PDB file of C-alpha atoms in Angstrom:
ATOM      1  CA  MET A   1     -33.398 -11.394  15.701  1.00 40.00           C
ATOM      2  CA  ALA A   2     -30.745  -8.879  13.822  1.00 38.00           C
ATOM      3  CA  ASN A   3     -31.848  -6.325  16.054  1.00 42.00           C
ATOM      4  CA  GLU A   4     -31.102  -7.844  19.399  1.00 43.00           C
ATOM      5  CA  VAL A   5     -28.144 -10.223  18.993  1.00 42.00           C
ATOM      6  CA  ARG A   6     -26.610  -7.122  17.533  1.00 43.00           C
ATOM      7  CA  HIS A   7     -27.122  -5.764  20.985  1.00 44.00           C
ATOM      8  CA  PHE A   8     -25.692  -8.233  22.671  1.00 39.00           C
ATOM      9  CA  ALA A   9     -22.678  -8.335  20.200  1.00 41.00           C
ATOM     10  CA  GLN A  10     -22.299  -4.543  20.955  1.00 44.00           C
ATOM     11  CA  THR A  11     -22.364  -4.570  24.624  1.00 41.00           C
ATOM     12  CA  LYS A  12     -20.281  -7.707  25.008  1.00 38.00           C
ATOM     13  CA  GLY A  13     -18.491  -8.030  28.426  1.00 36.00           C
ATOM     14  CA  GLN A  14     -21.334  -6.305  30.437  1.00 36.00           C
ATOM     15  CA  ARG A  15     -22.932  -8.890  33.222  1.00 31.00           C
ATOM     16  CA  MET A  16     -25.644 -10.483  32.824  1.00 31.00           C
ATOM     17  CA  PRO A  17     -27.396  -9.684  36.538  1.00 30.00           C
ATOM     18  CA  ASP A  18     -27.874 -12.595  38.379  1.00 29.00           C
ATOM     19  CA  SER A  19     -31.591 -11.751  39.071  1.00 26.00           C
ATOM     20  CA  PRO A  20     -33.812 -10.548  36.841  1.00 27.00           C
ATOM     21  CA  PRO A  21     -35.087  -6.943  37.278  1.00 27.00           C
ATOM     22  CA  ALA A  22     -38.065  -6.685  39.827  1.00 24.00           C
ATOM     23  CA  GLU A  23     -40.787  -6.415  36.812  1.00 23.00           C
ATOM     24  CA  ALA A  24     -39.348 -10.119  35.717  1.00 25.00           C
ATOM     25  CA  ALA A  25     -39.234 -11.294  39.283  1.00 23.00           C
ATOM     26  CA  ILE A  26     -42.665 -10.300  39.456  1.00 21.00           C
ATOM     27  CA  VAL A  27     -44.206 -11.729  36.244  1.00 25.00           C
ATOM     28  CA  GLY A  28     -43.067 -14.619  36.548  1.00 26.00           C
ATOM     29  CA  ALA A  29     -45.079 -15.793  39.356  1.00 24.00           C
ATOM     30  CA  GLY A  30     -47.238 -19.250  39.212  1.00 26.00           C
ATOM     31  CA  VAL A  31     -50.903 -18.630  37.376  1.00 26.00           C
ATOM     32  CA  VAL A  32     -53.469 -17.834  39.643  1.00 28.00           C
ATOM     33  CA  ALA A  33     -56.091 -20.607  40.360  1.00 28.00           C
ATOM     34  CA  GLY A  34     -59.103 -20.051  38.191  1.00 31.00           C
ATOM     35  CA  ASP A  35     -57.579 -17.541  36.096  1.00 39.00           C
ATOM     36  CA  SER A  36     -59.126 -18.992  32.710  1.00 40.00           C
ATOM     37  CA  LEU A  37     -58.520 -17.493  29.056  1.00 44.00           C
ATOM     38  CA  GLY A  38     -60.745 -20.484  28.360  1.00 47.00           C
ATOM     39  CA  HIS A  39     -60.316 -23.613  26.512  1.00 48.00           C
ATOM     40  CA  GLY A  40     -57.953 -23.915  23.539  1.00 51.00           C
ATOM     41  CA  ARG A  41     -59.084 -25.990  20.216  1.00 51.00           C
ATOM     42  CA  ASP A  42     -57.536 -29.428  21.573  1.00 53.00           C
ATOM     43  CA  GLY A  43     -60.075 -29.051  24.394  1.00 53.00           C
ATOM     44  CA  ARG A  44     -57.532 -28.118  27.306  1.00 50.00           C
ATOM     45  CA  GLU A  45     -57.871 -24.926  29.420  1.00 50.00           C
ATOM     46  CA  LEU A  46     -55.682 -22.180  29.055  1.00 47.00           C
ATOM     47  CA  LYS A  47     -54.775 -20.082  31.702  1.00 44.00           C
ATOM     48  CA  THR A  48     -52.756 -17.178  32.102  1.00 42.00           C
ATOM     49  CA  ARG A  49     -51.034 -14.868  34.959  1.00 38.00           C
ATOM     50  CA  ARG A  50     -53.106 -12.011  36.017  1.00 35.00           C
ATOM     51  CA  ALA A  51     -51.988  -8.777  37.556  1.00 35.00           C
ATOM     52  CA  PRO A  52     -49.333  -8.265  36.111  1.00 44.00           C
ATOM     53  CA  ARG A  53     -49.250 -10.866  33.604  1.00 66.00           C
ATOM     54  CA  THR A  54     -51.814  -8.839  31.445  1.00 72.00           C
ATOM     55  CA  SER A  55     -49.805  -5.481  32.201  1.00 87.00           C
ATOM     56  CA  PRO A  56     -49.303  -3.531  29.516  1.00 91.00           C
ATOM     57  CA  ASP A  57     -46.077  -2.540  30.735  1.00 93.00           C
ATOM     58  CA  THR A  58     -45.279  -6.514  30.993  1.00 94.00           C
ATOM     59  CA  TRP A  59     -46.010  -7.213  27.892  1.00 97.00           C
ATOM     60  CA  PHE A  60     -45.322  -3.873  25.505  1.00 98.00           C
ATOM     61  CA  ARG A  61     -42.437  -1.498  24.524  1.00 98.00           C
ATOM     62  CA  CYS A  62     -43.405   2.137  22.852  1.00 97.00           C
ATOM     63  CA  PRO A  63     -40.156   3.984  22.466  1.00 93.00           C
ATOM     64  CA  ARG A  64     -42.098   6.995  20.935  1.00 96.00           C
ATOM     65  CA  PRO A  65     -45.774   6.937  23.649  1.00 96.00           C
ATOM     66  CA  LEU A  66     -48.425   8.949  21.741  1.00 97.00           C
ATOM     67  CA  PRO A  67     -51.321   9.089  23.588  1.00 93.00           C
ATOM     68  CA  GLY A  68     -53.456  11.499  21.259  1.00 94.00           C
ATOM     69  CA  ALA A  69     -53.295   9.041  17.940  1.00 96.00           C
ATOM     70  CA  GLN A  70     -55.931   7.613  16.245  1.00 95.00           C
ATOM     71  CA  ALA A  71     -54.377   4.071  15.848  1.00 97.00           C
ATOM     72  CA  ARG A  72     -52.231   1.655  17.035  1.00 98.00           C
ATOM     73  CA  LEU A  73     -50.112  -0.788  15.728  1.00 98.00           C
ATOM     74  CA  VAL A  74     -49.317  -4.166  18.110  1.00 98.00           C
ATOM     75  CA  CYS A  75     -46.059  -5.300  16.403  1.00 98.00           C
ATOM     76  CA  PHE A  76     -44.667  -9.186  17.305  1.00 98.00           C
ATOM     77  CA  PRO A  77     -41.410 -10.156  16.910  1.00 97.00           C
ATOM     78  CA  HIS A  78     -39.621 -12.885  14.653  1.00 96.00           C
ATOM     79  CA  ALA A  79     -38.171 -16.490  16.455  1.00 95.00           C
ATOM     80  CA  GLY A  80     -35.272 -14.883  18.876  1.00 93.00           C
ATOM     81  CA  GLY A  81     -36.772 -11.547  18.060  1.00 93.00           C
ATOM     82  CA  SER A  82     -37.471  -8.733  21.213  1.00 94.00           C
ATOM     83  CA  ALA A  83     -39.306  -5.481  20.941  1.00 97.00           C
ATOM     84  CA  ALA A  84     -36.427  -3.941  19.780  1.00 95.00           C
ATOM     85  CA  ALA A  85     -36.739  -5.230  16.676  1.00 95.00           C
ATOM     86  CA  TYR A  86     -39.599  -2.174  16.170  1.00 97.00           C
ATOM     87  CA  ARG A  87     -37.887   0.614  18.012  1.00 96.00           C
ATOM     88  CA  SER A  88     -37.436   2.509  15.056  1.00 97.00           C
ATOM     89  CA  TRP A  89     -40.782   2.083  13.387  1.00 98.00           C
ATOM     90  CA  THR A  90     -42.192   5.974  13.251  1.00 96.00           C
ATOM     91  CA  MET A  91     -45.997   5.911  11.566  1.00 95.00           C
ATOM     92  CA  GLY A  92     -46.573   9.489  12.007  1.00 94.00           C
ATOM     93  CA  PRO A  93     -48.480  11.230  14.627  1.00 95.00           C
ATOM     94  CA  ASP A  94     -51.573   9.191  14.046  1.00 96.00           C
ATOM     95  CA  ILE A  95     -50.369   5.732  14.800  1.00 97.00           C
ATOM     96  CA  GLU A  96     -48.747   4.931  18.185  1.00 98.00           C
ATOM     97  CA  VAL A  97     -45.955   1.565  17.839  1.00 98.00           C
ATOM     98  CA  LEU A  98     -45.699  -0.925  20.374  1.00 98.00           C
ATOM     99  CA  GLY A  99     -43.576  -3.523  20.469  1.00 98.00           C
ATOM    100  CA  VAL A 100     -44.194  -7.079  22.360  1.00 98.00           C
ATOM    101  CA  GLN A 101     -41.598  -8.305  24.463  1.00 98.00           C
ATOM    102  CA  TYR A 102     -42.217 -12.348  24.590  1.00 98.00           C
ATOM    103  CA  PRO A 103     -41.164 -13.550  28.005  1.00 97.00           C
ATOM    104  CA  GLY A 104     -37.173 -14.747  28.049  1.00 96.00           C
ATOM    105  CA  ARG A 105     -35.341 -11.918  26.657  1.00 94.00           C
ATOM    106  CA  ALA A 106     -34.041  -8.630  27.126  1.00 94.00           C
ATOM    107  CA  ASP A 107     -35.475  -6.686  30.451  1.00 95.00           C
ATOM    108  CA  ARG A 108     -38.160 -10.399  30.051  1.00 96.00           C
ATOM    109  CA  PHE A 109     -34.989 -12.600  30.359  1.00 93.00           C
ATOM    110  CA  GLY A 110     -35.571 -13.531  33.784  1.00 93.00           C
ATOM    111  CA  ASP A 111     -39.492 -15.068  33.099  1.00 95.00           C
ATOM    112  CA  PRO A 112     -39.717 -18.343  31.787  1.00 95.00           C
ATOM    113  CA  PHE A 113     -40.094 -19.165  28.057  1.00 96.00           C
ATOM    114  CA  PRO A 114     -43.060 -19.748  26.661  1.00 94.00           C
ATOM    115  CA  GLU A 115     -44.173 -23.095  25.986  1.00 93.00           C
ATOM    116  CA  ASP A 116     -47.447 -23.206  24.286  1.00 95.00           C
ATOM    117  CA  LEU A 117     -48.438 -20.311  21.085  1.00 96.00           C
ATOM    118  CA  GLU A 118     -51.726 -20.608  21.210  1.00 95.00           C
ATOM    119  CA  GLN A 119     -51.844 -19.356  25.054  1.00 95.00           C
ATOM    120  CA  LEU A 120     -48.816 -17.095  24.572  1.00 97.00           C
ATOM    121  CA  GLY A 121     -51.225 -15.045  21.698  1.00 97.00           C
ATOM    122  CA  ARG A 122     -54.263 -15.354  23.974  1.00 96.00           C
ATOM    123  CA  GLU A 123     -51.977 -13.657  26.730  1.00 96.00           C
ATOM    124  CA  VAL A 124     -50.963 -11.010  24.697  1.00 98.00           C
ATOM    125  CA  GLY A 125     -54.636 -10.341  23.619  1.00 97.00           C
ATOM    126  CA  GLU A 126     -55.958 -10.176  26.876  1.00 96.00           C
ATOM    127  CA  ALA A 127     -53.035  -7.721  27.323  1.00 97.00           C
ATOM    128  CA  ILE A 128     -54.058  -5.446  24.667  1.00 98.00           C
ATOM    129  CA  ALA A 129     -57.615  -5.742  25.703  1.00 96.00           C
ATOM    130  CA  THR A 130     -56.785  -2.970  29.155  1.00 95.00           C
ATOM    131  CA  LEU A 131     -55.429  -0.534  26.621  1.00 96.00           C
ATOM    132  CA  ASP A 132     -58.099   2.269  25.378  1.00 95.00           C
ATOM    133  CA  GLU A 133     -60.088   0.974  23.081  1.00 94.00           C
ATOM    134  CA  ARG A 134     -58.655   3.220  20.225  1.00 96.00           C
ATOM    135  CA  PRO A 135     -58.797   1.443  16.863  1.00 97.00           C
ATOM    136  CA  THR A 136     -55.943  -1.286  16.977  1.00 98.00           C
ATOM    137  CA  ALA A 137     -53.492  -3.157  14.004  1.00 98.00           C
ATOM    138  CA  LEU A 138     -52.115  -6.416  14.717  1.00 98.00           C
ATOM    139  CA  PHE A 139     -48.435  -6.831  13.233  1.00 98.00           C
ATOM    140  CA  GLY A 140     -45.996 -10.070  12.754  1.00 98.00           C
ATOM    141  CA  HIS A 141     -43.392 -11.038  11.037  1.00 98.00           C
ATOM    142  CA  SER A 142     -42.274 -14.846  10.702  1.00 97.00           C
ATOM    143  CA  LEU A 143     -43.325 -16.778  14.713  1.00 97.00           C
ATOM    144  CA  GLY A 144     -44.577 -12.949  15.315  1.00 98.00           C
ATOM    145  CA  ALA A 145     -47.749 -13.673  12.519  1.00 98.00           C
ATOM    146  CA  LEU A 146     -48.982 -16.462  14.068  1.00 97.00           C
ATOM    147  CA  VAL A 147     -48.485 -15.358  17.537  1.00 98.00           C
ATOM    148  CA  ALA A 148     -50.540 -12.233  16.205  1.00 98.00           C
ATOM    149  CA  TYR A 149     -53.158 -14.409  14.811  1.00 97.00           C
ATOM    150  CA  GLU A 150     -53.413 -15.787  18.374  1.00 97.00           C
ATOM    151  CA  ALA A 151     -54.098 -12.805  19.546  1.00 97.00           C
ATOM    152  CA  ALA A 152     -56.631 -11.608  16.863  1.00 98.00           C
ATOM    153  CA  ARG A 153     -58.378 -14.867  17.441  1.00 96.00           C
ATOM    154  CA  HIS A 154     -58.970 -14.065  21.250  1.00 96.00           C
ATOM    155  CA  LEU A 155     -59.664 -10.299  20.749  1.00 98.00           C
ATOM    156  CA  GLU A 156     -62.698 -11.416  18.207  1.00 97.00           C
ATOM    157  CA  GLU A 157     -63.535 -14.058  20.870  1.00 97.00           C
ATOM    158  CA  ILE A 158     -63.866 -10.848  23.808  1.00 97.00           C
ATOM    159  CA  GLY A 159     -65.827  -8.116  21.338  1.00 97.00           C
ATOM    160  CA  ARG A 160     -62.228  -6.646  20.524  1.00 97.00           C
ATOM    161  CA  ALA A 161     -61.598  -7.080  17.453  1.00 98.00           C
ATOM    162  CA  PRO A 162     -58.700  -5.730  15.491  1.00 98.00           C
ATOM    163  CA  VAL A 163     -59.004  -3.451  12.515  1.00 98.00           C
ATOM    164  CA  HIS A 164     -56.214  -5.170  10.718  1.00 98.00           C
ATOM    165  CA  LEU A 165     -53.830  -8.195  10.935  1.00 98.00           C
ATOM    166  CA  PHE A 166     -50.331  -7.762   8.769  1.00 98.00           C
ATOM    167  CA  ALA A 167     -49.268 -11.075   8.916  1.00 98.00           C
ATOM    168  CA  SER A 168     -45.966 -11.387   7.576  1.00 98.00           C
ATOM    169  CA  ALA A 169     -42.948 -13.650   6.601  1.00 98.00           C
ATOM    170  CA  CYS A 170     -44.849 -16.961   7.557  1.00 97.00           C
ATOM    171  CA  ARG A 171     -47.247 -19.912   6.759  1.00 94.00           C
ATOM    172  CA  SER A 172     -50.290 -19.595   7.463  1.00 95.00           C
ATOM    173  CA  PRO A 173     -51.870 -20.633  10.734  1.00 94.00           C
ATOM    174  CA  GLN A 174     -54.278 -23.069   8.593  1.00 92.00           C
ATOM    175  CA  VAL A 175     -51.315 -25.296   6.740  1.00 89.00           C
ATOM    176  CA  ALA A 176     -48.789 -27.635   8.700  1.00 88.00           C
ATOM    177  CA  ASP A 177     -45.102 -26.900   8.634  1.00 88.00           C
ATOM    178  CA  SER A 178     -43.516 -28.504   5.640  1.00 87.00           C
ATOM    179  CA  ARG A 179     -40.306 -28.278   6.665  1.00 92.00           C
ATOM    180  CA  PRO A 180     -37.450 -30.011   8.630  1.00 95.00           C
ATOM    181  CA  PRO A 181     -37.679 -29.386  11.991  1.00 96.00           C
ATOM    182  CA  ILE A 182     -34.801 -27.764  13.676  1.00 97.00           C
ATOM    183  CA  ALA A 183     -35.417 -26.775  17.568  1.00 97.00           C
ATOM    184  CA  GLY A 184     -34.248 -30.071  18.673  1.00 97.00           C
ATOM    185  CA  LEU A 185     -30.702 -30.491  16.488  1.00 97.00           C
ATOM    186  CA  ASP A 186     -27.278 -29.824  18.537  1.00 96.00           C
ATOM    187  CA  ASP A 187     -26.140 -25.936  19.000  1.00 94.00           C
ATOM    188  CA  ALA A 188     -24.005 -25.675  16.274  1.00 92.00           C
ATOM    189  CA  THR A 189     -26.385 -27.371  14.355  1.00 95.00           C
ATOM    190  CA  PHE A 190     -28.858 -25.165  15.262  1.00 94.00           C
ATOM    191  CA  ALA A 191     -26.705 -22.020  14.741  1.00 92.00           C
ATOM    192  CA  ALA A 192     -25.975 -23.036  11.173  1.00 91.00           C
ATOM    193  CA  GLU A 193     -28.961 -23.454  10.404  1.00 93.00           C
ATOM    194  CA  LEU A 194     -30.277 -19.638  11.663  1.00 92.00           C
ATOM    195  CA  THR A 195     -27.208 -18.463  10.064  1.00 89.00           C
ATOM    196  CA  LYS A 196     -28.452 -19.849   6.981  1.00 89.00           C
ATOM    197  CA  MET A 197     -31.448 -17.986   7.333  1.00 89.00           C
ATOM    198  CA  GLY A 198     -29.929 -14.897   7.275  1.00 78.00           C
ATOM    199  CA  GLY A 199     -31.452 -13.425  10.247  1.00 68.00           C
ATOM    200  CA  THR A 200     -28.855 -13.370  12.732  1.00 67.00           C
ATOM    201  CA  ASP A 201     -24.912 -11.824  12.956  1.00 69.00           C
ATOM    202  CA  ALA A 202     -22.726 -14.647  12.506  1.00 72.00           C
ATOM    203  CA  LEU A 203     -20.532 -12.960  15.015  1.00 75.00           C
ATOM    204  CA  VAL A 204     -22.727 -14.055  17.425  1.00 81.00           C
ATOM    205  CA  LEU A 205     -23.030 -17.521  16.794  1.00 83.00           C
ATOM    206  CA  GLU A 206     -19.335 -17.949  16.090  1.00 84.00           C
ATOM    207  CA  ASP A 207     -19.301 -16.067  20.020  1.00 88.00           C
ATOM    208  CA  PRO A 208     -19.257 -19.191  22.758  1.00 88.00           C
ATOM    209  CA  GLU A 209     -20.551 -16.630  25.556  1.00 90.00           C
ATOM    210  CA  LEU A 210     -22.938 -14.823  23.271  1.00 88.00           C
ATOM    211  CA  ARG A 211     -24.054 -17.468  21.708  1.00 90.00           C
ATOM    212  CA  ASP A 212     -24.945 -19.375  24.932  1.00 92.00           C
ATOM    213  CA  LEU A 213     -26.962 -16.455  26.160  1.00 91.00           C
ATOM    214  CA  VAL A 214     -29.242 -16.252  22.756  1.00 93.00           C
ATOM    215  CA  LEU A 215     -29.783 -19.484  21.669  1.00 95.00           C
ATOM    216  CA  PRO A 216     -31.672 -21.214  24.462  1.00 96.00           C
ATOM    217  CA  TYR A 217     -34.128 -18.716  24.006  1.00 95.00           C
ATOM    218  CA  ILE A 218     -34.035 -18.726  19.678  1.00 95.00           C
ATOM    219  CA  ARG A 219     -34.890 -22.639  20.349  1.00 97.00           C
ATOM    220  CA  ALA A 220     -37.798 -22.209  22.732  1.00 97.00           C
ATOM    221  CA  ASP A 221     -39.484 -19.758  19.927  1.00 97.00           C
ATOM    222  CA  PHE A 222     -38.800 -22.622  16.921  1.00 97.00           C
ATOM    223  CA  THR A 223     -40.227 -25.481  19.699  1.00 97.00           C
ATOM    224  CA  LEU A 224     -43.074 -22.927  19.957  1.00 96.00           C
ATOM    225  CA  LEU A 225     -43.414 -22.441  15.757  1.00 96.00           C
ATOM    226  CA  GLU A 226     -43.071 -26.374  15.062  1.00 96.00           C
ATOM    227  CA  ALA A 227     -45.452 -27.630  17.498  1.00 95.00           C
ATOM    228  CA  TYR A 228     -47.717 -25.314  16.472  1.00 95.00           C
ATOM    229  CA  ALA A 229     -50.982 -27.307  14.935  1.00 90.00           C
ATOM    230  CA  PRO A 230     -53.191 -26.334  12.021  1.00 84.00           C
ATOM    231  CA  LEU A 231     -56.031 -25.034  12.352  1.00 80.00           C
ATOM    232  CA  ALA A 232     -59.006 -24.382  10.477  1.00 75.00           C
ATOM    233  CA  GLU A 233     -61.210 -22.486  12.139  1.00 85.00           C
ATOM    234  CA  PRO A 234     -60.789 -18.491  10.541  1.00 95.00           C
ATOM    235  CA  LEU A 235     -61.422 -15.036  11.763  1.00 97.00           C
ATOM    236  CA  ALA A 236     -64.778 -13.728  11.226  1.00 97.00           C
ATOM    237  CA  VAL A 237     -64.322 -10.067  10.816  1.00 98.00           C
ATOM    238  CA  THR A 238     -60.667  -8.942  11.056  1.00 98.00           C
ATOM    239  CA  PRO A 239     -58.907  -8.114   7.552  1.00 98.00           C
ATOM    240  CA  VAL A 240     -55.958 -10.139   7.059  1.00 98.00           C
ATOM    241  CA  LEU A 241     -53.045  -8.549   4.778  1.00 98.00           C
ATOM    242  CA  ALA A 242     -50.478 -11.368   3.850  1.00 98.00           C
ATOM    243  CA  LEU A 243     -46.700  -9.012   3.413  1.00 98.00           C
ATOM    244  CA  GLY A 244     -43.572 -11.257   1.855  1.00 97.00           C
ATOM    245  CA  ALA A 245     -40.321 -11.324  -0.002  1.00 97.00           C
ATOM    246  CA  VAL A 246     -40.051 -12.795  -3.593  1.00 96.00           C
ATOM    247  CA  ALA A 247     -37.189 -14.609  -2.726  1.00 96.00           C
ATOM    248  CA  ASP A 248     -38.368 -15.600   0.821  1.00 96.00           C
ATOM    249  CA  PRO A 249     -37.506 -20.088   0.540  1.00 94.00           C
ATOM    250  CA  TYR A 250     -38.883 -19.881   4.312  1.00 94.00           C
ATOM    251  CA  ALA A 251     -42.436 -18.147   3.260  1.00 95.00           C
ATOM    252  CA  THR A 252     -43.196 -19.162  -0.506  1.00 94.00           C
ATOM    253  CA  ASP A 253     -46.085 -17.367  -2.562  1.00 94.00           C
ATOM    254  CA  ALA A 254     -48.156 -20.454  -2.197  1.00 94.00           C
ATOM    255  CA  GLU A 255     -47.542 -20.409   1.566  1.00 94.00           C
ATOM    256  CA  MET A 256     -48.756 -16.536   1.644  1.00 96.00           C
ATOM    257  CA  ALA A 257     -51.308 -17.366  -0.214  1.00 96.00           C
ATOM    258  CA  GLU A 258     -52.907 -19.573   1.976  1.00 96.00           C
ATOM    259  CA  TRP A 259     -53.310 -17.029   4.547  1.00 97.00           C
ATOM    260  CA  SER A 260     -56.792 -15.951   2.012  1.00 97.00           C
ATOM    261  CA  GLY A 261     -58.271 -19.207   4.657  1.00 96.00           C
ATOM    262  CA  ALA A 262     -57.444 -17.836   8.008  1.00 97.00           C
ATOM    263  CA  THR A 263     -59.924 -14.969   7.744  1.00 97.00           C
ATOM    264  CA  GLN A 264     -63.711 -14.731   6.363  1.00 97.00           C
ATOM    265  CA  ALA A 265     -63.171 -10.906   5.974  1.00 98.00           C
ATOM    266  CA  GLU A 266     -61.152  -8.886   3.049  1.00 98.00           C
ATOM    267  CA  PHE A 267     -57.728 -10.458   2.121  1.00 98.00           C
ATOM    268  CA  ARG A 268     -54.878  -9.408   0.010  1.00 98.00           C
ATOM    269  CA  MET A 269     -51.284  -9.993  -0.280  1.00 98.00           C
ATOM    270  CA  ARG A 270     -47.970  -7.987  -1.373  1.00 98.00           C
ATOM    271  CA  LYS A 271     -45.014  -8.596  -2.193  1.00 97.00           C
ATOM    272  CA  PHE A 272     -41.709  -6.895  -1.468  1.00 98.00           C
ATOM    273  CA  ALA A 273     -38.113  -7.923  -2.988  1.00 97.00           C
ATOM    274  CA  GLY A 274     -36.023  -9.292  -0.311  1.00 96.00           C
ATOM    275  CA  ASP A 275     -35.195 -12.507   1.361  1.00 95.00           C
ATOM    276  CA  HIS A 276     -37.004 -13.896   4.805  1.00 96.00           C
ATOM    277  CA  PHE A 277     -35.848 -10.186   6.711  1.00 95.00           C
ATOM    278  CA  TYR A 278     -37.238  -7.581   3.821  1.00 96.00           C
ATOM    279  CA  LEU A 279     -38.837  -5.697   6.342  1.00 95.00           C
ATOM    280  CA  PHE A 280     -35.719  -4.423   7.450  1.00 93.00           C
ATOM    281  CA  PRO A 281     -34.079  -3.025   4.288  1.00 95.00           C
ATOM    282  CA  ARG A 282     -37.485  -2.584   3.479  1.00 97.00           C
ATOM    283  CA  GLN A 283     -38.659  -0.962   6.787  1.00 97.00           C
ATOM    284  CA  LYS A 284     -39.891   2.937   4.488  1.00 97.00           C
ATOM    285  CA  GLU A 285     -42.444   0.594   2.141  1.00 98.00           C
ATOM    286  CA  VAL A 286     -43.461  -1.152   4.294  1.00 98.00           C
ATOM    287  CA  LEU A 287     -44.813   1.486   6.857  1.00 97.00           C
ATOM    288  CA  ALA A 288     -46.312   3.227   3.645  1.00 97.00           C
ATOM    289  CA  THR A 289     -48.076  -0.102   2.718  1.00 97.00           C
ATOM    290  CA  LEU A 290     -49.264  -0.317   6.027  1.00 98.00           C
ATOM    291  CA  ARG A 291     -50.230   2.951   7.014  1.00 97.00           C
ATOM    292  CA  ALA A 292     -52.270   2.680   3.165  1.00 96.00           C
ATOM    293  CA  ALA A 293     -54.253  -0.784   4.692  1.00 97.00           C
ATOM    294  CA  LEU A 294     -55.242   1.518   7.473  1.00 96.00           C
ATOM    295  CA  GLY A 295     -56.944   4.452   5.342  1.00 92.00           C
ATOM    296  CA  MET A 296     -54.035   6.548   6.360  1.00 82.00           C
ATOM    297  CA  GLN A 297     -52.567   8.802   4.085  1.00 59.00           C
ATOM    298  CA  GLU A 298     -48.291   8.505   4.128  1.00 62.00           C
ATOM    299  CA  ALA A 299     -46.280   9.789   6.915  1.00 55.00           C
ATOM    300  CA  ARG A 300     -44.292  12.649   5.735  1.00 51.00           C
ATOM    301  CA  ASP A 301     -40.763  12.985   7.880  1.00 46.00           C
TER     302      ASP A 301
END
């Protein structure tokens, strides 16, 4: 969430609107009766808020639209992150980059927090399915890797399988989280754990006003992550490239290698120098790796 909290730090003193923007107010409406995405793996019915809940304008932010691009990369943020995490990502003129905007933050601040990671992924997958049918790959970092996986599952089910899933710095969906949960900790202890992870600016967590603003949605994201149950069912046709860092204690080599069981298609793994948030200082290397995996030549500046 480094990019997002820097934005809050830089705009300290600017008052958050008393009411959400019009878009947020609309998409915060209730689930439409009978509007189902099917059933979850535990048998319960999964619903989505259609019109405008599945609207691309609700879910995606695209700083540089490329309607003529050959392919699309949809990027899912980490816990506490927003679409702004990917606003500096450029993949050249042939790949359009879209950042996913989770509810409850940034310009969706007035939306209710997601309560189920599987359903969140399916709702984003449903929104992706409304886009044109150019080849689409999914990239997710940390929490975002699991949300992207669930989106890929839904897209496979409806015949719109992504051309690739890039899973970054996260345990496989087939492996239980072995780390102690932190979402239920008191604010001070929770903030200390976030600081330890290295993705949160200390000045934001030390400022009571800013901390009160960001902790609720960060906590909600960790609640999703910690409640997510392992799934034995692999993707059928979507290749997976797992990306990680050599010094990441939150996604070890063994945990990243378990992504091999998350697909029946091709699996590969690539490691980078750095820690859990390696992708920010290693952005150029990461983007070159993604382009190569998609069969594109390296983009020229």
